[in-house]
Coordinates of C-alpha atoms and ligand atoms in Angstrom, one line a residue:
M1 CA -88.3 -4.3 17.1
E2 CA -91.1 -5.3 14.8
V3 CA -93.9 -7.6 15.8
K4 CA -96.0 -8.7 12.8
N5 CA -99.2 -10.8 12.4
D6 CA -101.8 -8.7 14.1
H7 CA -104.9 -10.9 14.0
V8 CA -107.1 -11.2 17.1
L9 CA -106.0 -14.0 19.4
I10 CA -108.8 -13.7 21.9
Q11 CA -111.8 -11.4 22.3
S12 CA -114.6 -11.4 24.9
N13 CA -116.9 -9.3 27.1
V14 CA -115.4 -8.2 30.3
E15 CA -116.1 -5.6 33.0
I16 CA -113.9 -2.8 34.2
N17 CA -115.1 -0.9 37.3
N18 CA -118.6 -2.4 36.8
K19 CA -118.9 -1.2 33.2
P20 CA -119.1 -3.6 30.3
Y21 CA -116.3 -3.6 27.7
I22 CA -115.2 -5.7 24.8
L23 CA -111.6 -6.8 25.2
S24 CA -109.4 -7.9 22.3
L25 CA -105.9 -9.1 22.2
T26 CA -103.5 -9.2 19.2
R27 CA -99.7 -9.8 19.3
T28 CA -99.2 -6.1 19.5
Q29 CA -102.2 -4.6 21.2
L30 CA -104.7 -5.1 24.0
T31 CA -107.8 -3.1 23.2
W32 CA -110.9 -2.5 25.3
E33 CA -113.9 -0.5 24.3
P34 CA -117.3 0.2 26.0
T35 CA -120.1 -2.0 24.6
S36 CA -122.8 0.5 25.4
I37 CA -121.9 3.4 23.0
E38 CA -123.2 3.3 19.4
T39 CA -120.9 4.0 16.5
G40 CA -122.0 6.9 14.2
R41 CA -121.7 5.8 10.6
S42 CA -120.6 9.1 9.2
S43 CA -117.6 9.7 11.6
T44 CA -114.0 8.8 10.8
I45 CA -112.3 6.0 12.5
S46 CA -110.3 8.3 14.8
E47 CA -113.5 10.1 15.7
Q48 CA -115.2 6.9 16.5
L49 CA -112.3 5.8 18.6
A50 CA -112.3 9.0 20.5
K51 CA -116.1 8.9 20.9
Q52 CA -116.1 5.3 22.1
K53 CA -113.1 5.8 24.4
V54 CA -111.4 2.9 22.9
H55 CA -108.2 2.2 24.8
V56 CA -105.4 0.7 22.9
Q57 CA -102.5 -0.6 25.0
D58 CA -99.2 -1.4 23.2
M59 CA -98.3 -4.9 24.4
R60 CA -94.6 -3.9 24.5
E61 CA -95.5 -1.7 27.5
V62 CA -97.4 -4.4 29.4
I63 CA -95.5 -5.5 32.5
G64 CA -97.5 -8.6 33.4
V65 CA -100.8 -10.3 34.2
H66 CA -102.1 -12.1 37.2
P67 CA -105.3 -13.4 38.6
V68 CA -107.1 -11.2 41.2
K69 CA -110.2 -11.5 43.4
P70 CA -113.3 -10.3 41.7
P71 CA -115.1 -7.3 43.2
S72 CA -117.5 -8.1 46.1
K73 CA -120.3 -6.4 44.2
P74 CA -120.4 -7.3 40.5
S75 CA -122.7 -5.4 38.3
R76 CA -126.1 -6.6 37.2
G77 CA -125.2 -7.8 33.8
F78 CA -122.4 -10.0 35.1
K79 CA -124.2 -11.2 38.2
K80 CA -126.5 -13.4 36.0
S81 CA -123.7 -15.2 34.2
Y82 CA -121.0 -15.9 36.7
N83 CA -123.0 -15.6 39.9
S84 CA -126.1 -17.7 38.9
K85 CA -125.5 -20.1 41.8
H86 CA -125.5 -17.5 44.5
D87 CA -129.2 -18.0 45.2
S88 CA -128.7 -21.7 45.6
P89 CA -127.9 -23.3 49.0
M90 CA -125.2 -25.2 47.2
F91 CA -123.3 -22.0 46.4
I92 CA -120.3 -22.6 48.7
E93 CA -119.6 -26.0 47.2
L94 CA -120.2 -24.9 43.6
H95 CA -118.2 -21.6 43.7
P96 CA -115.5 -21.9 41.1
I97 CA -111.9 -22.4 42.4
G98 CA -110.2 -20.7 39.4
P99 CA -109.9 -17.0 38.9
L100 CA -112.8 -14.8 37.6
A101 CA -110.8 -11.6 37.2
F102 CA -107.3 -10.8 36.1
A103 CA -105.2 -7.7 36.4
V104 CA -103.0 -6.3 33.7
S105 CA -100.1 -4.1 34.8
M106 CA -98.8 -1.6 32.3
V107 CA -96.4 1.3 31.9
T108 CA -97.8 4.9 31.7
N109 CA -96.2 8.2 30.9
T110 CA -93.8 6.7 28.4
S111 CA -93.5 10.0 26.6
K112 CA -92.1 11.6 29.8
P113 CA -88.8 10.7 31.5
R114 CA -90.5 9.4 34.7
W115 CA -92.5 6.3 34.1
R116 CA -95.3 5.0 36.2
C117 CA -97.2 1.7 36.4
K118 CA -100.9 1.2 36.5
M119 CA -103.0 -1.9 37.0
I120 CA -106.4 -2.5 35.4
N121 CA -108.7 -5.3 36.6
F122 CA -110.8 -7.2 34.0
L123 CA -113.7 -9.2 35.3
C124 CA -114.7 -12.3 33.1
T125 CA -117.9 -14.3 32.8
D126 CA -116.3 -17.5 33.9
T127 CA -113.0 -18.9 35.2
Y128 CA -112.1 -20.8 32.1
L129 CA -112.3 -17.7 30.1
C130 CA -110.3 -15.8 32.7
Q131 CA -107.5 -18.4 32.6
Q132 CA -107.5 -18.3 28.8
W133 CA -106.9 -14.5 29.0
I134 CA -104.1 -14.9 31.4
D135 CA -102.4 -17.6 29.3
K136 CA -102.8 -15.7 26.1
I137 CA -101.4 -12.5 27.5
K138 CA -98.4 -14.3 28.9
E139 CA -97.9 -16.0 25.6
V140 CA -97.8 -12.7 23.8
L141 CA -95.4 -11.2 26.4
A142 CA -93.0 -14.1 25.9
I143 CA -92.7 -13.7 22.1
P144 CA -88.9 -13.4 21.2
A145 CA -89.3 -10.1 19.4
F146 CA -90.1 -8.3 22.7
N147 CA -86.7 -9.4 23.9
R148 CA -87.7 -9.3 27.6
P149 CA -85.3 -10.7 30.2
R150 CA -86.7 -13.7 32.2
R151 CA -83.7 -14.1 34.5
L152 CA -81.5 -11.4 36.0
L153 CA -78.4 -11.2 38.1
V154 CA -78.8 -8.2 40.4
F155 CA -75.9 -6.6 42.4
I156 CA -76.7 -4.2 45.2
N157 CA -74.1 -1.8 46.5
P158 CA -75.2 -1.3 50.1
L159 CA -72.9 1.7 50.5
A160 CA -74.0 3.6 47.4
G161 CA -75.4 7.1 47.8
N162 CA -77.0 7.5 51.2
K163 CA -76.9 3.7 51.9
K164 CA -80.5 3.0 50.9
A165 CA -79.8 0.8 47.9
E166 CA -81.2 -2.4 49.5
K167 CA -84.3 -0.6 50.6
I168 CA -84.8 1.0 47.2
Y169 CA -84.5 -2.4 45.6
R170 CA -86.9 -4.2 47.9
E171 CA -89.6 -1.5 47.9
K172 CA -89.4 0.1 44.5
V173 CA -88.0 -2.6 42.2
Q174 CA -88.7 -6.1 43.5
P175 CA -92.5 -5.7 43.3
F176 CA -92.3 -4.9 39.6
F177 CA -90.0 -7.9 38.9
E178 CA -92.5 -10.1 40.8
I179 CA -95.4 -8.9 38.6
A180 CA -93.3 -9.5 35.5
E181 CA -92.3 -13.0 36.8
I182 CA -88.6 -12.3 36.4
H183 CA -86.4 -14.7 38.3
V184 CA -83.6 -12.8 40.1
D185 CA -80.4 -13.8 41.7
V186 CA -79.5 -11.0 44.1
I187 CA -76.0 -10.4 45.4
V188 CA -75.3 -7.7 48.0
T189 CA -71.7 -6.6 47.4
E190 CA -69.3 -7.0 50.3
R191 CA -66.4 -5.0 49.0
A192 CA -65.3 -2.8 46.1
N193 CA -64.9 -4.9 42.9
H194 CA -67.0 -7.7 44.2
A195 CA -69.5 -7.2 41.3
R196 CA -66.7 -6.9 38.8
D197 CA -65.0 -10.1 40.0
T198 CA -68.2 -12.1 40.1
V199 CA -69.1 -11.1 36.5
Q200 CA -65.5 -11.5 35.2
S201 CA -65.1 -15.0 36.5
G202 CA -67.0 -17.5 38.5
Y203 CA -70.7 -16.8 37.7
D204 CA -72.3 -18.9 35.0
L205 CA -73.6 -16.0 32.8
R206 CA -75.5 -18.4 30.5
T207 CA -78.1 -18.7 33.2
V208 CA -79.2 -15.1 33.0
D209 CA -80.5 -12.7 30.4
G210 CA -79.1 -9.5 31.9
L211 CA -77.2 -7.9 34.7
V212 CA -78.6 -5.2 36.9
C213 CA -76.8 -2.9 39.4
V214 CA -78.4 -1.0 42.2
G215 CA -76.1 1.8 43.1
G216 CA -74.3 4.6 41.4
D217 CA -72.0 5.0 38.4
G218 CA -69.2 3.2 40.2
I219 CA -70.9 -0.1 40.5
F220 CA -72.1 0.2 36.9
T221 CA -68.6 0.6 35.6
E222 CA -67.5 -2.4 37.7
L223 CA -70.2 -4.5 35.9
L224 CA -69.2 -3.1 32.5
N225 CA -65.5 -3.8 33.0
G226 CA -66.2 -7.3 34.3
L227 CA -68.6 -8.1 31.5
L228 CA -66.4 -6.8 28.7
T229 CA -63.3 -8.5 30.0
R230 CA -65.2 -11.8 30.4
T231 CA -66.7 -11.6 26.9
N232 CA -63.4 -10.8 25.3
T233 CA -61.3 -13.3 27.3
E234 CA -63.8 -16.1 26.5
A235 CA -63.6 -15.2 22.8
G236 CA -59.8 -15.3 22.9
M237 CA -59.6 -11.6 22.1
E238 CA -56.6 -9.7 23.4
Q239 CA -57.4 -6.4 25.1
T240 CA -54.7 -4.4 23.3
L241 CA -54.8 -1.1 21.5
D242 CA -55.1 -2.6 18.0
H243 CA -58.0 -5.0 18.8
D244 CA -61.7 -3.9 18.7
P245 CA -63.4 -5.5 21.7
I246 CA -66.4 -7.7 21.1
S247 CA -69.9 -6.7 22.3
P248 CA -71.3 -8.8 25.1
D249 CA -74.7 -10.5 24.5
L250 CA -76.1 -9.4 27.9
R251 CA -77.6 -6.1 28.5
I252 CA -77.0 -4.1 31.7
G253 CA -79.7 -2.3 33.7
I254 CA -79.0 0.5 36.3
I255 CA -81.3 1.1 39.3
P256 CA -80.1 4.5 40.5
A257 CA -79.2 4.6 44.2
G258 CA -75.9 6.5 44.0
S259 CA -74.8 10.0 44.6
T260 CA -74.8 11.4 41.0
D261 CA -76.3 8.6 38.8
C262 CA -75.3 10.4 35.6
I263 CA -75.2 7.3 33.4
V264 CA -78.8 6.4 34.2
Y265 CA -79.9 10.0 33.9
T266 CA -78.3 10.3 30.5
T267 CA -79.8 7.1 29.2
T268 CA -83.3 7.4 30.5
G269 CA -83.8 11.1 31.2
V270 CA -84.3 10.6 34.9
A271 CA -82.7 9.0 38.0
D272 CA -85.8 7.1 39.2
P273 CA -85.6 3.5 40.4
A274 CA -89.2 2.6 39.3
T275 CA -88.6 4.0 35.8
S276 CA -85.4 2.0 35.5
A277 CA -87.1 -1.2 36.6
L278 CA -89.8 -0.7 34.0
H279 CA -87.3 -0.2 31.2
I280 CA -85.6 -3.5 32.2
I281 CA -88.9 -5.4 32.4
I282 CA -90.1 -4.3 28.9
G283 CA -86.7 -5.2 27.5
D284 CA -85.7 -1.8 26.2
S285 CA -82.3 -1.7 24.6
I286 CA -79.9 1.0 23.6
G287 CA -76.2 0.7 22.5
I288 CA -73.8 3.0 24.2
D289 CA -70.2 3.9 23.2
V290 CA -67.4 2.7 25.4
C291 CA -63.9 4.2 25.5
S292 CA -61.0 1.7 26.1
V293 CA -58.0 3.2 27.9
Y294 CA -54.4 1.9 27.6
H295 CA -51.0 2.8 28.8
G296 CA -48.9 2.2 25.8
D297 CA -50.3 -1.1 24.6
Y298 CA -51.4 -2.2 28.1
F299 CA -55.1 -2.2 28.8
Q300 CA -56.2 -0.1 31.8
R301 CA -60.0 0.1 31.9
Y302 CA -63.2 0.6 29.9
C303 CA -64.7 4.1 30.5
V304 CA -68.2 5.2 29.7
S305 CA -68.7 8.7 31.2
M306 CA -65.6 10.8 31.8
L307 CA -61.8 10.4 31.5
G308 CA -60.5 13.6 33.1
Y309 CA -57.0 15.0 33.6
G310 CA -55.9 18.0 35.6
Y311 CA -58.6 19.5 37.7
F312 CA -60.9 16.4 37.6
G313 CA -58.0 14.0 38.3
D314 CA -56.6 16.1 41.2
L315 CA -60.1 16.5 42.6
L316 CA -60.6 12.7 42.7
K317 CA -57.2 12.1 44.3
E318 CA -57.9 14.7 46.9
S319 CA -61.4 13.5 47.7
E320 CA -60.1 9.9 48.1
N321 CA -57.9 11.3 51.0
N322 CA -61.0 12.8 52.6
R323 CA -63.5 9.9 52.4
W324 CA -64.4 10.5 56.0
M325 CA -66.2 13.7 54.9
G326 CA -68.8 11.7 53.0
K327 CA -70.4 13.4 50.0
L328 CA -69.1 16.8 51.2
R329 CA -65.6 15.7 50.2
Y330 CA -66.3 16.4 46.5
D331 CA -67.3 20.1 47.2
W332 CA -64.4 20.5 49.6
S333 CA -61.8 19.0 47.2
G334 CA -63.3 20.9 44.3
L335 CA -63.0 24.2 46.1
K336 CA -59.4 23.4 47.1
K337 CA -58.4 22.6 43.5
I338 CA -60.0 25.8 42.2
F339 CA -57.9 27.8 44.6
A340 CA -54.8 25.7 43.7
N341 CA -55.4 26.6 40.1
R342 CA -52.9 24.2 38.6
A343 CA -52.1 23.8 34.9
Y344 CA -50.1 20.9 33.5
E345 CA -48.0 20.8 30.4
G346 CA -48.7 18.0 28.0
E347 CA -49.1 16.9 24.4
I348 CA -52.4 15.6 23.1
E349 CA -52.8 13.9 19.8
F350 CA -56.3 13.0 18.5
R351 CA -58.1 11.7 15.5
E352 CA -61.3 13.6 14.8
S353 CA -64.6 12.1 13.8
P354 CA -64.9 11.6 10.0
D355 CA -68.5 12.8 10.1
S356 CA -68.1 16.5 9.4
K357 CA -71.8 17.1 9.9
S358 CA -71.7 16.1 13.6
R359 CA -69.8 18.6 15.7
P360 CA -69.6 19.1 19.5
T361 CA -70.8 22.7 19.1
D362 CA -73.7 22.0 16.7
G363 CA -76.4 22.2 19.3
V364 CA -77.8 18.8 18.3
R365 CA -78.7 17.0 21.5
C366 CA -79.1 13.2 21.8
F367 CA -82.6 12.1 22.4
I368 CA -84.7 8.9 21.8
G369 CA -84.3 7.9 18.2
C370 CA -81.3 10.2 17.7
S371 CA -80.5 10.2 13.9
V372 CA -76.7 10.6 14.6
C373 CA -76.5 7.5 16.7
Q374 CA -78.8 5.6 14.3
A375 CA -76.5 6.4 11.4
A376 CA -73.4 5.4 13.4
G377 CA -75.1 2.1 14.3
D378 CA -76.0 1.4 10.7
R379 CA -72.4 2.1 9.6
K380 CA -71.1 -0.2 12.3
S381 CA -73.3 -3.1 11.2
Q382 CA -72.3 -2.5 7.5
D383 CA -68.6 -2.4 8.5
S384 CA -68.7 -5.6 10.4
I385 CA -70.5 -7.4 7.5
Q386 CA -68.0 -6.1 4.9
I387 CA -65.0 -7.0 7.1
R388 CA -66.4 -10.5 7.8
T389 CA -67.0 -11.3 4.2
A390 CA -63.9 -9.6 2.7
A391 CA -61.1 -10.6 5.1
P392 CA -61.8 -12.7 8.2
A393 CA -58.2 -12.2 9.4
L394 CA -58.9 -8.4 9.7
F395 CA -62.0 -8.8 11.8
T396 CA -60.5 -7.0 14.8
I397 CA -59.8 -3.8 12.8
S398 CA -62.6 -1.7 11.5
Q399 CA -62.8 -0.5 7.9
E400 CA -62.8 3.1 9.1
D401 CA -59.5 2.5 11.0
L402 CA -57.9 1.1 7.9
V403 CA -58.8 4.2 5.9
Q404 CA -57.8 6.6 8.6
N405 CA -54.5 5.0 9.4
S406 CA -53.5 5.1 5.8
S407 CA -54.2 8.8 5.6
D408 CA -53.0 9.5 9.1
G409 CA -55.6 12.2 10.2
W410 CA -54.0 12.8 13.6
Q411 CA -53.7 16.3 15.0
T412 CA -51.4 17.4 17.8
I413 CA -51.8 20.1 20.4
R414 CA -49.1 21.0 22.9
G415 CA -49.7 23.4 25.8
R416 CA -50.5 23.9 29.4
F417 CA -54.0 22.7 30.4
C418 CA -56.0 23.2 33.6
S419 CA -58.3 20.4 32.5
I420 CA -58.6 17.8 29.8
K421 CA -61.9 15.9 29.7
C422 CA -62.9 13.1 27.3
L423 CA -66.7 12.6 27.6
T424 CA -68.3 9.6 26.0
L425 CA -71.8 10.6 27.1
S426 CA -73.2 14.0 28.0
C427 CA -73.0 13.2 31.8
A428 CA -76.3 14.9 32.5
C429 CA -77.6 14.5 36.0
S430 CA -80.3 16.0 38.2
L431 CA -77.9 18.8 39.2
S432 CA -76.9 19.7 35.6
D433 CA -79.5 18.7 33.0
K434 CA -77.3 19.6 30.1
G435 CA -74.3 17.8 31.4
L436 CA -70.6 18.3 31.0
A437 CA -70.8 17.8 27.2
P438 CA -74.3 18.8 26.2
N439 CA -74.1 17.7 22.6
C440 CA -72.3 14.4 23.2
H441 CA -74.1 11.4 21.7
L442 CA -74.7 8.0 23.4
G443 CA -73.9 5.9 20.4
D444 CA -72.1 7.8 17.6
G445 CA -68.8 6.1 18.2
C446 CA -67.1 9.3 19.3
S447 CA -66.2 11.2 22.4
D448 CA -66.1 15.0 23.0
L449 CA -62.6 16.0 24.0
V450 CA -62.7 19.3 26.0
L451 CA -59.4 21.1 26.5
V452 CA -59.3 24.0 29.0
R453 CA -56.1 25.9 28.5
E454 CA -54.2 27.5 31.4
C455 CA -56.3 30.4 32.7
S456 CA -56.9 32.4 35.9
R457 CA -58.7 31.1 38.9
F458 CA -61.6 33.4 38.0
N459 CA -61.8 32.1 34.4
F460 CA -61.6 28.5 35.5
F461 CA -64.5 29.1 37.9
R462 CA -66.4 30.7 35.0
F463 CA -65.8 27.5 33.0
L464 CA -67.1 25.3 35.8
L465 CA -70.1 27.5 36.2
S466 CA -70.8 27.4 32.5
T467 CA -71.0 23.6 32.5
N468 CA -73.8 23.8 35.1
K469 CA -75.9 26.8 34.1
P470 CA -78.2 26.3 31.1
E471 CA -77.9 29.9 29.9
L472 CA -74.1 29.7 29.7
N473 CA -72.0 27.9 27.1
Q474 CA -68.6 26.6 28.0
F475 CA -67.5 26.6 24.4
D476 CA -68.0 30.4 24.1
L477 CA -64.9 30.8 26.4
D478 CA -61.8 31.5 24.4
F479 CA -59.6 29.3 26.5
V480 CA -61.8 26.3 26.0
E481 CA -61.6 24.0 22.9
V482 CA -63.6 21.0 22.0
Y483 CA -63.1 18.2 19.4
R484 CA -65.3 15.2 18.5
V485 CA -62.7 12.4 18.5
K486 CA -62.5 8.7 17.7
E487 CA -59.3 8.2 19.6
F488 CA -56.6 10.2 21.4
R489 CA -53.3 9.9 23.2
F490 CA -51.8 12.1 25.8
R491 CA -48.4 12.4 27.5
P492 CA -47.3 15.0 30.1
I493 CA -44.3 17.1 29.3
S494 CA -41.7 17.4 32.0
S495 CA -40.1 20.8 32.6
E496 CA -36.7 19.5 31.4
E497 CA -38.0 18.2 28.1
S498 CA -36.9 20.5 25.3
D499 CA -38.7 21.1 22.1
S500 CA -35.7 19.6 20.3
D501 CA -36.7 16.0 21.3
T502 CA -39.9 16.0 19.3
A503 CA -38.3 13.8 16.7
L504 CA -37.8 11.0 19.1
N505 CA -39.8 7.9 18.7
R506 CA -43.1 8.5 20.6
K507 CA -43.4 4.9 21.9
S508 CA -39.9 4.8 23.4
R509 CA -40.5 8.3 24.9
H510 CA -43.7 7.0 26.6
K511 CA -41.7 4.3 28.4
K512 CA -38.8 6.5 29.5
L513 CA -40.7 9.7 30.4
R514 CA -40.9 10.4 34.1
P515 CA -42.5 13.8 34.3
Q516 CA -41.7 15.9 37.3
R517 CA -45.1 17.4 37.7
S518 CA -48.2 15.8 36.2
S519 CA -51.7 15.2 37.2
L520 CA -53.6 11.9 37.2
W521 CA -56.5 10.6 35.1
N522 CA -59.9 10.2 36.6
C523 CA -61.4 7.3 34.7
D524 CA -65.1 7.1 35.6
G525 CA -64.2 7.8 39.2
E526 CA -61.1 5.6 39.4
V527 CA -57.6 6.9 39.5
L528 CA -55.2 5.7 36.7
E529 CA -51.7 5.7 38.1
N530 CA -49.9 6.5 34.9
P531 CA -50.7 9.8 33.1
V532 CA -49.6 8.5 29.7
V533 CA -52.7 7.2 28.1
N534 CA -54.1 6.1 24.7
A535 CA -57.9 5.9 24.4
R536 CA -60.2 4.6 21.7
V537 CA -63.9 4.9 21.4
H538 CA -66.0 1.9 20.4
C539 CA -69.3 2.5 18.8
Q540 CA -72.3 1.1 20.8
L541 CA -70.1 -1.6 22.4
V542 CA -72.5 -2.3 25.3
R543 CA -76.3 -2.4 25.4
L544 CA -78.3 -1.1 28.3
F545 CA -81.9 -1.6 29.3
A546 CA -82.9 1.9 28.3
R547 CA -84.0 3.9 25.2
G548 CA -82.4 7.3 25.7
R549 CA -83.8 10.6 26.9
P550 CA -87.2 11.7 25.8
T551 CA -87.2 15.0 23.9
L552 CA -88.1 18.1 25.9
E553 CA -91.3 18.6 23.7
R554 CA -92.4 15.0 24.3
S555 CA -91.7 15.3 28.0
N556 CA -94.2 18.1 28.2
E557 CA -97.0 16.4 26.4
N558 CA -100.1 15.5 28.3
H559 CA -100.7 11.8 28.5
S560 CA -104.2 11.0 27.4
C561 CA -105.9 8.0 28.9
C562 CA -109.4 6.5 29.3
V563 CA -111.3 6.9 32.5
A564 CA -110.8 3.3 33.6
C565 CA -107.1 3.7 33.3
E566 CA -106.9 6.7 35.6
K567 CA -107.9 4.4 38.5
G568 CA -105.6 2.0 40.2
E569 CA -102.3 3.7 39.6
M570 CA -99.5 1.9 41.6
Ligands
ATP1 N1 -69.8 -3.4 49.6 C1 -69.0 -2.5 49.2 N2 -68.1 -1.9 50.1 C2 -67.3 -1.0 49.7 N3 -67.2 -0.4 48.4 C3 -68.1 -0.9 47.6 C4 -69.0 -2.0 47.9 N4 -69.7 -2.3 46.8 C5 -69.3 -1.5 45.8 N5 -68.3 -0.7 46.3 C6 -67.6 0.4 45.6 O1 -68.2 1.7 45.9 C7 -67.9 2.6 44.9 C8 -69.0 3.7 44.7 O2 -70.2 3.0 44.5 P1 -71.4 3.6 43.6 O3 -70.9 4.3 42.4 O4 -72.3 2.5 43.5 O5 -72.0 4.7 44.6 P2 -71.8 6.3 44.7 O6 -70.3 6.6 44.6 O7 -72.5 6.7 45.9 O8 -72.6 6.8 43.4 P3 -72.0 7.7 42.2 O9 -70.9 6.9 41.5 O10 -73.2 7.8 41.3 O11 -71.6 9.0 42.7 C9 -67.7 1.8 43.6 O12 -66.5 2.2 43.0 C10 -67.7 0.3 44.0 O13 -66.5 -0.3 43.6

């Protein structure tokens, strides 16, 4: 986002905490500096700024502005100008009706994962000036380049996490939306798939600038599936294996109130409702990859976090049977499945990422401004321009696909697997900061495919432990393989199936195959009934109100701020 034209729109004397300042506004910055400190001629600009405690506030990080009551005891300098009638018996009648002071709310700590908001009161010399300030600041916040949402459709899952989603929204999010003057339409869901169905059909999405869910990863994937299906249906695009889905115009925001909240953690660096609300208000935007899953040519679901077979599929199935146990059901089911130690025979075919520099074991983590995701985003825009100009009829198939299909590029692995995981994002969460796929990128157009070959109970436990402990690396284990893939297909192999039938046509085999013993796919927490799947990754298909995780170094930086700012933190 680039906002040009940085001339001063308004400038005047104001007071902050009874001290005089000069306040200036441009289209990018709000600046205030004390009027009482002299500028030394010999010093550099940065030295002067430091000496004068000039505070420069990026307008992108301003949440809103509103009139406030002036302090009961204004300072001497200001008393004369705006309180000159106080000595007169006519004071009550002549006291101005308009505001004399305004408050600007802004984000702090943006270099850290957890954001906060602070409010600074500016006292003006007269009401006309105060109103001018309010109007000008609102004008700047509304400039299209900031891309802020004005109207939102909010879904609250009252049963998410520990059933506090409604309270979290009312107490930690709604006050910020009010300051930012965002109009919200709130729907408290009444059943599973209520949010998906509302978005998919029925609601006039032209009346909103974004969708927000308050809950866990489950309600987010409902919104994502509803929005993508709606967008593609309205565009007349079939959801079949050989069509690239179209990106929706609306962004999605996630207010974490679920049990794990790994999507919000991976895209903002923290699972914190206030931080998420602030990302939404300031109009942050990041494109994330989405994996579309098919059975043969039939569309099943869109998946953003994990598509897991074997252990993770069995765990989900088992935990569904034990819902009465609450959150504990995951631990119980996980333990049972470790002891069961099942391995499933299958054949997996995949097409690796053409970018040989980016590998799932390269140790390159995805942080804000990630160069791998940026390069993928640039490639995606170039591809779509070329395809549009060269051959409109081929618009649904990307350039890369055409090249890859012509030279095949598929690899096949057959074997017995305890677990197969396809991760489209790292799945970091507060319990495991590195996530299930530590080097997976949010928007590189690829997923990390992790294959855990048949192994002992003890080794499988080691594998699970290594996905959690920062000092351990799951890819050091010799029964674990990882590939960065653009797409893959999987089919279980039944015990009767002999090696001699490998020459059979794959498609017809998929239809006829009825494996005796297979697992299920866990697709973002939903069970897929048929174990035969095809999956494709779509680069940055959906945009979220987020900007990625801050780097560890930036997270540890101290935030410098002027004295006035340190007061009034919300
Ligand atoms: N009113 C409702 N009643 C029953 N189920 C609902 C309702 N609203 C949403 N759901 C379903 O609840 C499931 C779980 O919700 P959600 O993911 O928000 O919470 P969670 O499971 O606690 O969090 P996480 O997914 O992060 O572990 C979703 O799959 C969603 O379809």
